[in-house]
Amino acid sequence: MADDFLLRPATADDAADIKALIRLVRINPMALDWRRFLLASSADGRLAACVQVKPHADETLELASLAVRPAWRGRGLARRLVEQLLSQSPRPIHLTCRSGLESFYQKFGFRTLAADELTPYFRRLQKLANKMMRFFRDGETLLVMRLDE
């Protein structure tokens, strides 16, 4: 299946498509700077999936905005995007995810952080998100994970 899509850096022309995909899959629509995105495009050039590395003011880096168009799920795009992004990103790198996705990220070496390991930014984010998730997701919580090497 790897042959029916192309991994490439985003261009300015992709900005609207990235935002539309993020809205479609209903993940955080904040801080979507196309210059930080890696894309998976179909053979006809349409956006199939995306991911970014987002820098924070405290100098942490976050793997963020991993989104796969529903018609393209199950073909390895998320895995390939994460592998490619990690191959070119410095460490440590953080991410946030629903608890149901923990095992996916563990395959890349990410580990879930305990509360006392969180930076102030991720501590605030996790606290706020977990309050909100109680109303929307049955039993799921927001995890903060980190890859050190």
CSV table of C-alpha atoms in Angstrom, one decimal:
chain,number,residue,atom,x,y,z
A,1,MET,CA,0.0,0.0,0.0
A,2,ALA,CA,3.0,2.3,0.5
A,3,ASP,CA,3.2,2.9,-3.3
A,4,ASP,CA,-0.2,4.7,-3.7
A,5,PHE,CA,0.8,7.8,-1.8
A,6,LEU,CA,3.7,10.3,-1.6
A,7,LEU,CA,5.2,11.8,1.5
A,8,ARG,CA,6.2,15.5,1.0
A,9,PRO,CA,6.6,18.8,2.9
A,10,ALA,CA,3.6,21.1,2.7
A,11,THR,CA,3.5,24.2,0.6
A,12,ALA,CA,1.5,27.4,1.0
A,13,ASP,CA,-1.0,25.9,-1.5
A,14,ASP,CA,-1.8,23.1,1.0
A,15,ALA,CA,-2.8,25.4,3.9
A,16,ALA,CA,-6.5,25.4,3.2
A,17,ASP,CA,-6.6,21.6,2.6
A,18,ILE,CA,-4.7,21.0,5.9
A,19,LYS,CA,-7.2,23.1,7.8
A,20,ALA,CA,-10.1,21.3,6.1
A,21,LEU,CA,-8.7,17.9,7.0
A,22,ILE,CA,-8.1,18.9,10.6
A,23,ARG,CA,-11.7,20.1,10.9
A,24,LEU,CA,-12.9,16.9,9.2
A,25,VAL,CA,-11.3,14.6,11.8
A,26,ARG,CA,-12.2,16.9,14.6
A,27,ILE,CA,-8.8,17.5,16.3
A,28,ASN,CA,-7.2,20.7,17.6
A,29,PRO,CA,-7.4,23.4,14.9
A,30,MET,CA,-5.0,25.7,16.7
A,31,ALA,CA,-1.4,26.6,15.4
A,32,LEU,CA,-1.7,25.1,11.9
A,33,ASP,CA,1.3,26.6,10.2
A,34,TRP,CA,1.7,24.9,6.9
A,35,ARG,CA,5.5,25.3,7.0
A,36,ARG,CA,5.7,22.7,9.8
A,37,PHE,CA,3.6,20.0,8.1
A,38,LEU,CA,4.5,16.8,6.4
A,39,LEU,CA,1.8,15.4,4.1
A,40,ALA,CA,0.8,12.2,2.5
A,41,SER,CA,-0.8,12.9,-0.9
A,42,SER,CA,-2.6,10.5,-3.2
A,43,ALA,CA,-1.4,9.7,-6.7
A,44,ASP,CA,-3.7,12.5,-8.0
A,45,GLY,CA,-2.2,15.0,-5.6
A,46,ARG,CA,-5.1,15.1,-3.1
A,47,LEU,CA,-4.3,15.4,0.6
A,48,ALA,CA,-4.7,12.0,2.3
A,49,ALA,CA,-3.0,12.7,5.7
A,50,CYS,CA,-0.8,15.1,7.6
A,51,VAL,CA,1.3,15.7,10.7
A,52,GLN,CA,3.4,18.5,12.1
A,53,VAL,CA,6.1,19.3,14.7
A,54,LYS,CA,4.8,22.2,16.7
A,55,PRO,CA,7.4,24.3,18.8
A,56,HIS,CA,6.2,25.8,22.1
A,57,ALA,CA,7.4,28.9,23.9
A,58,ASP,CA,9.2,26.7,26.5
A,59,GLU,CA,11.3,25.2,23.7
A,60,THR,CA,9.5,21.8,23.8
A,61,LEU,CA,8.6,20.2,20.5
A,62,GLU,CA,5.2,18.5,19.9
A,63,LEU,CA,4.3,15.9,17.3
A,64,ALA,CA,0.8,17.2,16.5
A,65,SER,CA,-2.1,17.3,14.1
A,66,LEU,CA,-1.8,13.7,12.9
A,67,ALA,CA,-4.8,13.3,10.7
A,68,VAL,CA,-5.8,10.7,8.1
A,69,ARG,CA,-8.8,11.1,5.8
A,70,PRO,CA,-11.3,8.4,6.6
A,71,ALA,CA,-11.1,6.8,3.1
A,72,TRP,CA,-7.3,6.4,3.6
A,73,ARG,CA,-7.3,4.8,7.1
A,74,GLY,CA,-5.8,1.4,7.5
A,75,ARG,CA,-3.2,1.8,4.8
A,76,GLY,CA,-0.2,2.7,7.0
A,77,LEU,CA,-0.2,6.5,6.3
A,78,ALA,CA,-0.1,7.5,10.0
A,79,ARG,CA,2.7,5.1,10.7
A,80,ARG,CA,4.7,6.3,7.7
A,81,LEU,CA,4.2,10.0,8.5
A,82,VAL,CA,5.3,9.5,12.1
A,83,GLU,CA,8.3,7.5,11.1
A,84,GLN,CA,9.4,10.1,8.6
A,85,LEU,CA,8.7,13.0,10.9
A,86,LEU,CA,10.7,11.3,13.7
A,87,SER,CA,13.6,10.6,11.4
A,88,GLN,CA,14.1,14.4,10.9
A,89,SER,CA,13.1,15.8,14.3
A,90,PRO,CA,15.3,16.5,17.3
A,91,ARG,CA,14.6,14.9,20.7
A,92,PRO,CA,12.9,15.0,23.1
A,93,ILE,CA,9.6,15.3,21.3
A,94,HIS,CA,6.2,15.3,23.0
A,95,LEU,CA,2.7,14.5,21.9
A,96,THR,CA,-0.8,14.5,23.4
A,97,CYS,CA,-3.3,11.8,22.5
A,98,ARG,CA,-6.5,10.1,23.7
A,99,SER,CA,-5.7,7.2,26.0
A,100,GLY,CA,-7.1,4.8,23.3
A,101,LEU,CA,-4.1,5.7,21.1
A,102,GLU,CA,-1.4,5.1,23.6
A,103,SER,CA,-0.3,1.7,22.2
A,104,PHE,CA,0.0,3.2,18.7
A,105,TYR,CA,2.6,5.7,19.9
A,106,GLN,CA,4.4,3.2,22.1
A,107,LYS,CA,5.4,1.4,19.0
A,108,PHE,CA,7.6,4.3,18.1
A,109,GLY,CA,9.2,4.5,21.6
A,110,PHE,CA,7.0,7.1,23.2
A,111,ARG,CA,6.2,6.7,26.9
A,112,THR,CA,3.4,8.2,28.9
A,113,LEU,CA,4.6,10.9,31.3
A,114,ALA,CA,3.6,11.0,35.0
A,115,ALA,CA,2.1,14.2,36.3
A,116,ASP,CA,5.4,15.2,37.9
A,117,GLU,CA,7.2,14.9,34.6
A,118,LEU,CA,5.0,17.4,32.7
A,119,THR,CA,6.1,20.8,31.7
A,120,PRO,CA,3.8,23.6,32.9
A,121,TYR,CA,2.3,23.9,29.4
A,122,PHE,CA,1.4,20.2,29.1
A,123,ARG,CA,0.2,20.1,32.7
A,124,ARG,CA,-2.3,22.9,32.1
A,125,LEU,CA,-3.4,21.3,28.8
A,126,GLN,CA,-3.9,17.9,30.2
A,127,LYS,CA,-5.9,19.2,33.2
A,128,LEU,CA,-8.2,21.3,31.0
A,129,ALA,CA,-8.6,18.6,28.3
A,130,ASN,CA,-9.4,15.9,30.9
A,131,LYS,CA,-12.2,18.0,32.4
A,132,MET,CA,-13.7,18.5,28.9
A,133,MET,CA,-13.2,14.9,27.8
A,134,ARG,CA,-15.4,13.6,30.7
A,135,PHE,CA,-18.3,15.1,28.8
A,136,PHE,CA,-17.5,13.8,25.4
A,137,ARG,CA,-15.5,10.6,25.5
A,138,ASP,CA,-16.5,7.5,27.5
A,139,GLY,CA,-13.7,6.9,30.0
A,140,GLU,CA,-10.9,8.3,27.8
A,141,THR,CA,-8.3,10.8,29.0
A,142,LEU,CA,-5.7,12.9,27.4
A,143,LEU,CA,-2.2,11.5,27.7
A,144,VAL,CA,1.1,13.4,27.4
A,145,MET,CA,3.8,11.2,25.9
A,146,ARG,CA,7.5,11.8,25.2
A,147,LEU,CA,10.2,10.2,23.0
A,148,ASP,CA,13.7,10.8,24.4
A,149,GLU,CA,16.0,9.2,21.9
